[in-house]
Amino acid sequence: MNKESMNSINHSDNNPFKDLFEHAPVGYIIIDDNFQIIMANHAATSMLNCEKETLEGSNLINLIHPDFQDGFYAYAKNVLETEKIHYSEMRFTHCRYHFLDTRIQSIKESDKSSGEKRIRIAIFDITERKNIEKSLKRFRAAIDSSADNIFLIDFKTKKIIDVNESACLNLGFAREEIQVLKPVDINNKYSDEFIDNSLSDAFDSKTGQDFNFETKHKRRDGTIIDVEVFIKCTHIDEEKIIVAVARDISERKKNQKQLAAYAKELKELNNSKDKFLSIISHDLRGPFLGIKGYTQLLIEDYDVMGKDEIMDYLNIIHESTRDLYTLVDNLLKWSRLELGKIPYEPMIFNLSDEIEPIVKLMAGIAAKKEISLKNSIRNGTLPYADKLMLISVVQNLLSNAIKFTRSGGEVILNSYQENGWVIIEVKDNGIGIQPEVIDKLFSLDKDYASKGTAGEKGTGFGLLIAREMVAKMGGEIWAESEPGKGSVFSFRIHSSDSHHE
């Protein structure tokens, strides 16, 4: 179309819609089938940042961003071939080299005088919307790249309305699945009522503030993870929205437990050291002083002492030597257990056959105090354990029972099987144990070592060794007692039924 034709269109007094076209708030341009701009209104010239005289007569393709030009050719072809309105998004390059993102609406029309095909294009500036969309995409990319689980929760419905990619991956749900859940559906610790009240408190105008707490989240597969949740309350489009950021702290919790275990182990090691030093300084020293004192008296007064007096001194020296040997033997056993030097050789054996010799030995010791020792171990009881360790534990418990049983009393050794375990009991009707002492019997606290009913001395090492050996065999030891009525010491070890080669 030539310049004269364009001028006649632009200045025709016969066009009643000229003013509407020129002053419409929407940008309008009319192009011919060669994409030459025939007309452009004020809004279009303003959007494209070009003078009207410059814009009209130029080719529209030159104003379209190179990335969109091929698309516009196909788009214009469709417009010219149909009678429908067509829509698309287009990026223009300003005359001053700026970009303009637009949404265009186009329809074919024909010049009444010449019959030439033309395209009328309405241009809507969507640059701001595009910038917002870019910002949202960047924001979405940022939260999706976060290792933390991020939830948006509608305060009114208490439903999760959006989550990031990490939340989906870590919990094992698709985004659409999470968006129909409530926090209580994935929270394995707090009730729905508690969560509702907490969120309401967060939005309270007087006391509301950001806060955090620890809880547990349940994955889709049912596994539980420890999380720390940070809550932020905000408003989006006047709607109350809760932003919850959940951080997986399972590894931290695991490390805390490990540190606590190390601290406990260190405390026990310190107690062991203190116990050892106490024994070296006191319990070992005592018998040596006794032996030294009585041997000194024998040497100095031998010529004037009678046979009975000499025998009394020798008996005292013998008892002191025996106590000293027992103490040293227990110290060696304990130190070897602590250092892992005692081999663990579990096997299946008949308990009654192996226990019988030790029962006969302990029965002789019990008889000296006029105490009855009864063996009720059932023949055919088959534990899976280290034979020497088990015998040592039984001997320690029998010795302990005899020690704290009065003359005329009774000690009973019994066993039974339950749920894959062999339970062995040593029961006495002795002096019993105070309730506050029960839980500390198997500790290293020397304050709880006490003398027997006949003045027998002890260090508490026997029970400590029993505990260590039972633990080595994968079992458990415990005590029940009533002051004045007696005690029952029990331990359990694996039975042959629970052992699989």
Short mmCIF file of C-alpha atoms in Angstrom, two decimals:
data_model
loop_
_atom_site.label_atom_id
_atom_site.label_comp_id
_atom_site.label_asym_id
_atom_site.label_seq_id
_atom_site.Cartn_x
_atom_site.Cartn_y
_atom_site.Cartn_z
CA MET A 1 0.00 0.00 0.00
CA ASN A 2 1.37 3.40 -0.98
CA LYS A 3 1.72 6.52 1.19
CA GLU A 4 -1.29 8.19 -0.35
CA SER A 5 -3.52 5.23 0.51
CA MET A 6 -2.35 5.32 4.14
CA ASN A 7 -2.97 9.03 4.39
CA SER A 8 -6.46 8.66 2.97
CA ILE A 9 -7.24 6.05 5.62
CA ASN A 10 -5.74 8.06 8.45
CA HIS A 11 -7.48 11.30 7.55
CA SER A 12 -10.79 10.08 6.18
CA ASP A 13 -13.65 12.08 7.55
CA ASN A 14 -15.96 9.24 6.65
CA ASN A 15 -14.55 7.01 9.42
CA PRO A 16 -16.86 7.52 12.42
CA PHE A 17 -14.64 5.38 14.73
CA LYS A 18 -11.46 7.35 14.12
CA ASP A 19 -11.49 9.05 17.55
CA LEU A 20 -12.33 5.81 19.33
CA PHE A 21 -9.44 4.10 17.55
CA GLU A 22 -6.97 6.90 18.21
CA HIS A 23 -7.72 7.38 21.88
CA ALA A 24 -8.48 3.80 22.98
CA PRO A 25 -6.54 2.78 26.13
CA VAL A 26 -5.50 -0.38 24.32
CA GLY A 27 -2.76 -0.27 21.71
CA TYR A 28 -4.10 -0.84 18.20
CA ILE A 29 -2.23 -1.29 14.94
CA ILE A 30 -3.43 -2.31 11.51
CA ILE A 31 -1.05 -4.09 9.13
CA ASP A 32 -1.38 -5.30 5.57
CA ASP A 33 -0.61 -8.81 4.40
CA ASN A 34 3.05 -7.82 4.04
CA PHE A 35 3.14 -6.78 7.73
CA GLN A 36 3.51 -3.09 6.88
CA ILE A 37 1.92 -0.90 9.54
CA ILE A 38 -0.96 1.09 8.07
CA MET A 39 -2.30 2.68 11.22
CA ALA A 40 -1.25 2.90 14.88
CA ASN A 41 -3.10 4.65 17.68
CA HIS A 42 -1.62 6.75 20.46
CA ALA A 43 -1.51 3.85 22.94
CA ALA A 44 0.44 1.71 20.45
CA THR A 45 2.99 4.45 19.74
CA SER A 46 3.41 4.97 23.48
CA MET A 47 3.83 1.25 24.16
CA LEU A 48 6.36 0.82 21.36
CA ASN A 49 8.06 4.10 22.28
CA CYS A 50 7.99 5.35 18.66
CA GLU A 51 6.66 8.46 17.00
CA LYS A 52 3.46 7.90 15.02
CA GLU A 53 5.09 9.09 11.79
CA THR A 54 7.96 6.68 12.30
CA LEU A 55 5.76 3.75 13.23
CA GLU A 56 3.26 4.04 10.42
CA GLY A 57 4.79 2.83 7.20
CA SER A 58 7.41 0.65 8.91
CA ASN A 59 7.33 -3.15 8.85
CA LEU A 60 6.04 -4.75 12.03
CA ILE A 61 8.51 -7.62 11.75
CA ASN A 62 11.33 -5.17 12.41
CA LEU A 63 9.76 -4.34 15.77
CA ILE A 64 9.32 -7.96 16.87
CA HIS A 65 12.04 -9.59 18.95
CA PRO A 66 14.08 -12.06 16.80
CA ASP A 67 13.08 -14.99 19.05
CA PHE A 68 9.40 -14.34 18.24
CA GLN A 69 9.55 -13.50 14.52
CA ASP A 70 9.10 -17.04 13.17
CA GLY A 71 6.18 -17.54 15.50
CA PHE A 72 4.55 -14.34 14.30
CA TYR A 73 4.74 -15.42 10.64
CA ALA A 74 2.79 -18.59 11.45
CA TYR A 75 0.40 -16.66 13.69
CA ALA A 76 -0.35 -14.03 10.98
CA LYS A 77 -0.93 -16.74 8.40
CA ASN A 78 -3.59 -18.34 10.61
CA VAL A 79 -5.26 -14.97 11.15
CA LEU A 80 -5.46 -14.26 7.41
CA GLU A 81 -6.85 -17.72 6.63
CA THR A 82 -9.75 -17.66 9.11
CA GLU A 83 -12.46 -15.35 10.35
CA LYS A 84 -11.77 -16.03 14.02
CA ILE A 85 -10.05 -13.93 16.66
CA HIS A 86 -6.56 -15.24 17.42
CA TYR A 87 -4.50 -14.76 20.57
CA SER A 88 -0.81 -14.99 21.27
CA GLU A 89 1.99 -13.56 23.36
CA MET A 90 4.59 -11.46 21.61
CA ARG A 91 7.75 -9.61 22.57
CA PHE A 92 8.42 -6.32 20.84
CA THR A 93 11.65 -4.39 20.62
CA HIS A 94 11.17 -0.69 21.38
CA CYS A 95 12.46 1.84 18.93
CA ARG A 96 14.93 2.69 21.71
CA TYR A 97 16.02 -0.91 22.15
CA HIS A 98 13.89 -1.89 25.14
CA PHE A 99 11.71 -4.98 25.33
CA LEU A 100 7.95 -5.05 25.68
CA ASP A 101 6.10 -8.27 26.56
CA THR A 102 2.55 -8.22 25.22
CA ARG A 103 -0.54 -10.27 24.71
CA ILE A 104 -1.98 -9.65 21.23
CA GLN A 105 -5.50 -10.20 19.93
CA SER A 106 -5.86 -10.21 16.13
CA ILE A 107 -8.61 -10.50 13.52
CA LYS A 108 -8.66 -10.31 9.74
CA GLU A 109 -10.44 -7.43 8.01
CA SER A 110 -10.64 -6.19 4.38
CA ASP A 111 -10.32 -2.71 2.92
CA LYS A 112 -13.76 -1.81 1.54
CA SER A 113 -12.44 0.15 -1.42
CA SER A 114 -9.48 -1.99 -2.49
CA GLY A 115 -10.44 -5.36 -1.03
CA GLU A 116 -6.94 -5.79 0.40
CA LYS A 117 -6.60 -8.08 3.43
CA ARG A 118 -5.46 -6.46 6.63
CA ILE A 119 -4.92 -7.53 10.24
CA ARG A 120 -6.15 -5.47 13.16
CA ILE A 121 -4.04 -6.15 16.23
CA ALA A 122 -4.91 -5.16 19.81
CA ILE A 123 -1.82 -4.96 22.03
CA PHE A 124 -1.96 -5.46 25.83
CA ASP A 125 1.14 -4.70 27.87
CA ILE A 126 1.90 -7.73 30.11
CA THR A 127 5.47 -6.77 30.95
CA GLU A 128 4.64 -6.35 34.63
CA ARG A 129 2.84 -9.68 34.70
CA LYS A 130 5.79 -11.35 33.00
CA ASN A 131 8.17 -9.83 35.52
CA ILE A 132 5.98 -11.12 38.33
CA GLU A 133 5.90 -14.55 36.70
CA LYS A 134 9.69 -14.50 36.41
CA SER A 135 9.97 -13.54 40.06
CA LEU A 136 7.58 -16.32 41.00
CA LYS A 137 9.58 -18.79 38.93
CA ARG A 138 12.78 -17.66 40.60
CA PHE A 139 11.07 -17.91 43.98
CA ARG A 140 9.71 -21.36 43.13
CA ALA A 141 13.15 -22.47 41.92
CA ALA A 142 14.69 -21.14 45.13
CA ILE A 143 12.28 -22.91 47.48
CA ASP A 144 12.33 -26.09 45.39
CA SER A 145 16.13 -26.14 45.58
CA SER A 146 15.98 -25.80 49.38
CA ALA A 147 16.90 -28.95 51.30
CA ASP A 148 14.26 -28.04 53.90
CA ASN A 149 10.60 -29.02 53.55
CA ILE A 150 8.50 -25.87 53.01
CA PHE A 151 4.72 -25.83 53.49
CA LEU A 152 2.12 -23.10 52.93
CA ILE A 153 -0.91 -23.67 55.15
CA ASP A 154 -4.29 -21.95 54.90
CA PHE A 155 -5.01 -20.70 58.41
CA LYS A 156 -8.78 -20.89 57.93
CA THR A 157 -9.03 -24.46 56.61
CA LYS A 158 -5.80 -25.69 58.22
CA LYS A 159 -5.01 -27.42 54.94
CA ILE A 160 -1.68 -27.50 53.14
CA ILE A 161 -2.10 -25.41 49.99
CA ASP A 162 1.42 -25.66 48.56
CA VAL A 163 4.76 -27.35 49.19
CA ASN A 164 8.21 -27.33 47.69
CA GLU A 165 9.91 -30.18 45.85
CA SER A 166 11.93 -31.25 48.90
CA ALA A 167 8.77 -31.83 50.91
CA CYS A 168 7.42 -34.09 48.17
CA LEU A 169 10.66 -36.05 47.87
CA ASN A 170 11.34 -36.36 51.60
CA LEU A 171 7.79 -37.40 52.50
CA GLY A 172 7.19 -39.55 49.43
CA PHE A 173 4.01 -37.78 48.27
CA ALA A 174 3.13 -36.11 44.99
CA ARG A 175 2.43 -32.37 45.29
CA GLU A 176 -1.25 -32.94 44.54
CA GLU A 177 -1.48 -35.54 47.31
CA ILE A 178 0.01 -33.25 49.94
CA GLN A 179 -2.26 -30.37 48.95
CA VAL A 180 -5.32 -32.23 50.30
CA LEU A 181 -3.71 -33.03 53.65
CA LYS A 182 -3.64 -31.23 56.97
CA PRO A 183 -0.52 -30.90 59.13
CA VAL A 184 -1.88 -33.52 61.54
CA ASP A 185 -1.90 -36.05 58.67
CA ILE A 186 1.89 -36.01 58.53
CA ASN A 187 2.56 -35.11 62.17
CA ASN A 188 3.20 -38.17 64.30
CA LYS A 189 3.47 -36.43 67.66
CA TYR A 190 0.82 -33.75 68.21
CA SER A 191 -2.97 -33.89 67.98
CA ASP A 192 -5.11 -31.89 65.56
CA GLU A 193 -6.39 -29.79 68.47
CA PHE A 194 -2.88 -28.99 69.68
CA ILE A 195 -1.77 -27.93 66.19
CA ASP A 196 -4.88 -25.76 65.69
CA ASN A 197 -4.34 -24.04 69.05
CA SER A 198 -0.66 -23.47 68.31
CA LEU A 199 -1.39 -21.90 64.93
CA SER A 200 -4.12 -19.73 66.45
CA ASP A 201 -1.71 -18.53 69.12
CA ALA A 202 0.78 -17.64 66.39
CA PHE A 203 -1.75 -15.28 64.78
CA ASP A 204 -2.82 -13.71 68.06
CA SER A 205 -2.45 -9.95 67.68
CA LYS A 206 -1.00 -9.53 71.17
CA THR A 207 1.18 -12.58 71.66
CA GLY A 208 1.65 -13.84 68.11
CA GLN A 209 5.22 -14.32 66.97
CA ASP A 210 7.40 -16.61 64.91
CA PHE A 211 8.28 -19.79 66.75
CA ASN A 212 9.85 -23.20 66.29
CA PHE A 213 9.46 -26.62 67.85
CA GLU A 214 10.56 -30.21 67.38
CA THR A 215 8.18 -32.94 66.27
CA LYS A 216 8.03 -36.06 64.13
CA HIS A 217 6.78 -36.39 60.54
CA LYS A 218 5.41 -39.57 59.05
CA ARG A 219 6.40 -40.44 55.50
CA ARG A 220 4.06 -42.09 53.05
CA ASP A 221 5.75 -45.46 53.66
CA GLY A 222 5.11 -45.14 57.40
CA THR A 223 8.67 -44.37 58.47
CA ILE A 224 9.13 -41.61 61.04
CA ILE A 225 11.65 -38.76 60.88
CA ASP A 226 12.59 -36.18 63.50
CA VAL A 227 12.08 -32.60 62.31
CA GLU A 228 12.48 -29.08 63.64
CA VAL A 229 9.67 -26.83 62.40
CA PHE A 230 9.93 -23.04 62.02
CA ILE A 231 6.59 -21.21 61.81
CA LYS A 232 6.10 -17.82 60.14
CA CYS A 233 2.67 -16.16 59.93
CA THR A 234 1.86 -13.79 57.07
CA HIS A 235 -0.94 -12.45 54.86
CA ILE A 236 -1.29 -13.08 51.13
CA ASP A 237 -4.16 -11.26 49.38
CA GLU A 238 -5.61 -10.55 52.83
CA GLU A 239 -5.69 -14.28 53.59
CA LYS A 240 -3.92 -15.62 56.68
CA ILE A 241 -1.17 -17.95 55.55
CA ILE A 242 1.22 -20.01 57.67
CA VAL A 243 4.68 -20.68 56.28
CA ALA A 244 6.17 -23.78 57.90
CA VAL A 245 9.77 -24.82 57.25
CA ALA A 246 10.55 -28.34 58.45
CA ARG A 247 14.17 -29.44 58.73
CA ASP A 248 15.10 -33.10 59.01
CA ILE A 249 17.08 -33.46 62.25
CA SER A 250 17.14 -37.27 62.36
CA GLU A 251 20.91 -37.31 61.95
CA ARG A 252 21.30 -34.63 64.62
CA LYS A 253 19.10 -36.63 67.00
CA LYS A 254 21.14 -39.72 66.26
CA ASN A 255 24.35 -37.82 67.00
CA GLN A 256 22.86 -36.43 70.22
CA LYS A 257 21.99 -39.95 71.36
CA GLN A 258 25.48 -41.08 70.44
CA LEU A 259 26.99 -38.19 72.40
CA ALA A 260 24.78 -39.06 75.37
CA ALA A 261 25.93 -42.67 75.11
CA TYR A 262 29.56 -41.52 74.98
CA ALA A 263 28.97 -39.27 78.01
CA LYS A 264 27.42 -42.18 79.90
CA GLU A 265 30.29 -44.44 78.89
CA LEU A 266 32.81 -41.80 79.97
CA LYS A 267 31.04 -41.45 83.31
CA GLU A 268 31.14 -45.20 83.79
CA LEU A 269 34.83 -45.23 82.92
CA ASN A 270 35.45 -42.50 85.49
CA ASN A 271 33.43 -44.47 88.03
CA SER A 272 35.48 -47.55 87.14
CA LYS A 273 38.68 -45.60 87.68
CA ASP A 274 37.42 -44.26 91.02
CA LYS A 275 36.29 -47.74 92.03
CA PHE A 276 39.61 -49.23 91.09
CA LEU A 277 41.56 -46.59 93.01
CA SER A 278 39.27 -47.05 96.00
CA ILE A 279 39.89 -50.78 96.01
CA ILE A 280 43.62 -50.33 95.63
CA SER A 281 43.75 -47.76 98.44
CA HIS A 282 41.31 -49.36 100.86
CA ASP A 283 40.01 -52.83 100.11
CA LEU A 284 43.37 -54.30 99.14
CA ARG A 285 45.17 -52.40 101.87
CA GLY A 286 42.86 -53.69 104.62
CA PRO A 287 43.60 -57.42 104.23
CA PHE A 288 47.33 -56.73 103.82
CA LEU A 289 47.36 -54.73 107.06
CA GLY A 290 45.55 -57.55 108.83
CA ILE A 291 47.99 -60.16 107.56
CA LYS A 292 50.92 -57.90 108.38
CA GLY A 293 49.64 -57.18 111.90
CA TYR A 294 48.90 -60.78 112.89
CA THR A 295 52.11 -62.17 111.39
CA GLN A 296 54.03 -59.48 113.32
CA LEU A 297 52.33 -60.57 116.55
CA LEU A 298 53.13 -64.21 115.82
CA ILE A 299 56.78 -63.39 115.23
CA GLU A 300 57.10 -61.26 118.37
CA ASP A 301 55.01 -63.37 120.81
CA TYR A 302 55.37 -66.89 119.39
CA ASP A 303 57.33 -68.18 122.40
CA VAL A 304 54.70 -67.06 124.91
CA MET A 305 51.56 -67.92 122.87
CA GLY A 306 49.54 -71.08 123.35
CA LYS A 307 48.56 -73.39 120.48
CA ASP A 308 44.94 -72.26 120.49
CA GLU A 309 45.90 -68.59 120.27
CA ILE A 310 48.33 -69.33 117.45
CA MET A 311 45.60 -71.25 115.60
CA ASP A 312 43.18 -68.33 116.01
CA TYR A 313 45.75 -65.99 114.47
CA LEU A 314 46.42 -68.40 111.61
CA ASN A 315 42.67 -68.69 110.89
CA ILE A 316 42.38 -64.91 110.74
CA ILE A 317 45.40 -64.74 108.42
CA HIS A 318 43.88 -67.50 106.26
CA GLU A 319 40.53 -65.70 105.98
CA SER A 320 42.27 -62.44 105.11
CA THR A 321 44.33 -64.22 102.47
CA ARG A 322 41.20 -65.87 101.03
CA ASP A 323 39.36 -62.53 100.88
CA LEU A 324 42.40 -60.94 99.28
CA TYR A 325 42.60 -63.69 96.65
CA THR A 326 38.89 -63.35 95.84
CA LEU A 327 39.24 -59.60 95.48
CA VAL A 328 42.31 -59.85 93.21
CA ASP A 329 40.61 -62.56 91.13
CA ASN A 330 37.52 -60.38 90.69
CA LEU A 331 39.69 -57.41 89.77
CA LEU A 332 41.41 -59.45 87.10
CA LYS A 333 38.10 -60.74 85.72
CA TRP A 334 36.63 -57.26 85.67
CA SER A 335 39.67 -55.70 83.97
CA ARG A 336 39.72 -58.47 81.34
CA LEU A 337 36.02 -57.93 80.70
CA GLU A 338 36.55 -54.18 80.34
CA LEU A 339 39.41 -54.76 77.91
CA GLY A 340 37.52 -57.44 75.97
CA LYS A 341 40.19 -60.04 76.80
CA ILE A 342 37.78 -62.76 77.96
CA PRO A 343 36.77 -64.84 74.92
CA TYR A 344 33.07 -65.34 74.26
CA GLU A 345 32.34 -68.90 73.12
CA PRO A 346 28.58 -69.53 73.09
CA MET A 347 27.27 -73.08 72.75
CA ILE A 348 24.24 -75.20 73.56
CA PHE A 349 24.59 -77.32 76.72
CA ASN A 350 22.55 -79.00 79.45
CA LEU A 351 22.35 -76.42 82.24
CA SER A 352 21.71 -78.87 85.09
CA ASP A 353 24.83 -80.93 84.28
CA GLU A 354 27.13 -77.90 84.25
CA ILE A 355 25.62 -76.24 87.31
CA GLU A 356 25.71 -79.31 89.60
CA PRO A 357 29.44 -79.07 90.53
CA ILE A 358 29.22 -75.39 91.44
CA VAL A 359 26.07 -76.02 93.49
CA LYS A 360 27.89 -78.69 95.52
CA LEU A 361 30.79 -76.30 96.12
CA MET A 362 28.49 -73.47 97.23
CA ALA A 363 26.42 -75.87 99.35
CA GLY A 364 29.51 -76.53 101.46
CA ILE A 365 29.98 -72.79 102.03
CA ALA A 366 26.27 -72.38 102.85
CA ALA A 367 26.43 -75.27 105.35
CA LYS A 368 28.99 -73.38 107.43
CA LYS A 369 26.29 -70.73 108.03
CA GLU A 370 23.63 -73.44 108.46
CA ILE A 371 21.91 -72.27 105.27
CA SER A 372 20.06 -74.71 103.00
CA LEU A 373 20.91 -74.52 99.27
CA LYS A 374 18.31 -76.11 96.99
CA ASN A 375 18.94 -76.77 93.28
CA SER A 376 15.69 -76.73 91.24
CA ILE A 377 17.28 -76.43 87.79
CA ARG A 378 15.28 -78.67 85.46
CA ASN A 379 17.17 -81.35 83.59
CA GLY A 380 17.10 -80.73 79.85
CA THR A 381 17.20 -76.94 80.13
CA LEU A 382 19.31 -75.95 77.12
CA PRO A 383 20.69 -72.40 77.02
CA TYR A 384 22.77 -70.95 74.20
CA ALA A 385 25.53 -69.17 76.11
CA ASP A 386 29.17 -69.12 77.10
CA LYS A 387 29.45 -72.00 79.58
CA LEU A 388 32.22 -70.53 81.76
CA MET A 389 30.57 -67.11 81.93
CA LEU A 390 27.21 -68.56 82.89
CA ILE A 391 28.74 -70.68 85.65
CA SER A 392 30.64 -67.63 86.95
CA VAL A 393 27.41 -65.57 87.06
CA VAL A 394 25.54 -68.31 88.95
CA GLN A 395 28.43 -68.68 91.40
CA ASN A 396 28.48 -64.93 92.06
CA LEU A 397 24.72 -64.79 92.65
CA LEU A 398 24.77 -67.84 94.95
CA SER A 399 27.69 -66.37 96.89
CA ASN A 400 25.81 -63.09 97.23
CA ALA A 401 22.62 -64.84 98.42
CA ILE A 402 24.51 -66.89 101.03
CA LYS A 403 26.31 -63.77 102.22
CA PHE A 404 23.07 -61.91 103.00
CA THR A 405 21.05 -64.82 104.39
CA ARG A 406 20.93 -65.50 108.12
CA SER A 407 21.74 -68.81 109.76
CA GLY A 408 18.85 -71.24 109.25
CA GLY A 409 17.79 -69.54 106.01
CA GLU A 410 17.31 -70.97 102.54
CA VAL A 411 18.68 -70.23 99.06
CA ILE A 412 16.93 -71.67 95.99
CA LEU A 413 18.36 -71.92 92.47
CA ASN A 414 15.66 -72.24 89.81
CA SER A 415 15.18 -71.88 86.03
CA TYR A 416 12.39 -71.77 83.46
CA GLN A 417 11.97 -70.97 79.76
CA GLU A 418 9.92 -68.16 78.23
CA ASN A 419 9.69 -66.74 74.69
CA GLY A 420 13.08 -67.97 73.54
CA TRP A 421 14.85 -67.16 76.81
CA VAL A 422 16.17 -69.24 79.70
CA ILE A 423 15.52 -67.37 82.96
CA ILE A 424 17.68 -68.34 85.95
CA GLU A 425 16.71 -67.22 89.47
CA VAL A 426 18.56 -67.19 92.77
CA LYS A 427 16.08 -66.67 95.60
CA ASP A 428 16.83 -66.21 99.30
CA ASN A 429 14.91 -65.36 102.46
CA GLY A 430 17.67 -63.14 103.80
CA ILE A 431 17.76 -59.55 105.01
CA GLY A 432 16.55 -58.04 101.71
CA ILE A 433 17.48 -54.75 100.08
CA GLN A 434 16.13 -51.24 100.49
CA PRO A 435 14.14 -49.97 97.43
CA GLU A 436 16.47 -47.01 96.82
CA VAL A 437 19.42 -49.38 96.53
CA ILE A 438 17.91 -51.83 94.02
CA ASP A 439 18.64 -49.74 90.91
CA LYS A 440 22.23 -49.17 92.01
CA LEU A 441 23.18 -52.77 92.79
CA PHE A 442 24.95 -53.30 89.50
CA SER A 443 26.74 -49.93 89.50
CA LEU A 444 30.26 -49.03 90.54
CA ASP A 445 29.20 -46.96 93.54
CA LYS A 446 31.19 -48.29 96.47
CA ASP A 447 28.74 -46.83 98.97
CA TYR A 448 26.41 -49.76 98.33
CA ALA A 449 28.90 -52.51 99.15
CA SER A 450 27.94 -53.87 102.57
CA LYS A 451 28.84 -56.63 105.01
CA GLY A 452 27.03 -59.95 105.09
CA THR A 453 25.03 -61.42 107.96
CA ALA A 454 28.20 -63.01 109.37
CA GLY A 455 30.33 -59.95 108.84
CA GLU A 456 31.54 -61.04 105.39
CA LYS A 457 33.25 -58.22 103.56
CA GLY A 458 32.52 -57.29 99.96
CA THR A 459 33.20 -54.71 97.28
CA GLY A 460 30.19 -55.19 95.02
CA PHE A 461 32.45 -56.50 92.27
CA GLY A 462 30.67 -59.84 92.09
CA LEU A 463 27.41 -58.27 90.88
CA LEU A 464 29.28 -55.93 88.55
CA ILE A 465 31.05 -58.88 86.92
CA ALA A 466 27.74 -60.75 86.68
CA ARG A 467 26.17 -57.78 84.89
CA GLU A 468 29.05 -57.51 82.41
CA MET A 469 29.01 -61.22 81.63
CA VAL A 470 25.24 -61.39 81.16
CA ALA A 471 25.44 -58.39 78.83
CA LYS A 472 28.25 -60.11 76.92
CA MET A 473 25.93 -63.08 76.39
CA GLY A 474 23.17 -60.78 75.06
CA GLY A 475 21.01 -61.10 78.15
CA GLU A 476 19.70 -59.00 81.01
CA ILE A 477 20.01 -59.13 84.81
CA TRP A 478 17.76 -57.63 87.48
CA ALA A 479 16.83 -57.88 91.15
CA GLU A 480 13.65 -57.78 93.23
CA SER A 481 13.62 -57.52 96.99
CA GLU A 482 11.62 -56.74 100.10
CA PRO A 483 13.53 -55.61 103.20
CA GLY A 484 13.41 -58.28 105.91
CA LYS A 485 11.93 -60.95 103.62
CA GLY A 486 14.61 -61.68 101.06
CA SER A 487 15.63 -61.11 97.46
CA VAL A 488 15.37 -62.67 94.01
CA PHE A 489 18.20 -62.12 91.54
CA SER A 490 17.29 -63.12 87.99
CA PHE A 491 18.99 -63.08 84.64
CA ARG A 492 18.02 -64.30 81.21
CA ILE A 493 20.04 -65.70 78.33
CA HIS A 494 19.10 -67.07 74.93
CA SER A 495 17.67 -70.59 74.80
CA SER A 496 18.68 -73.18 72.22
CA ASP A 497 15.28 -72.64 70.54
CA SER A 498 16.15 -69.03 69.71
CA HIS A 499 19.54 -69.91 68.23
CA HIS A 500 19.82 -70.53 64.49
CA GLU A 501 23.03 -71.79 62.96
#
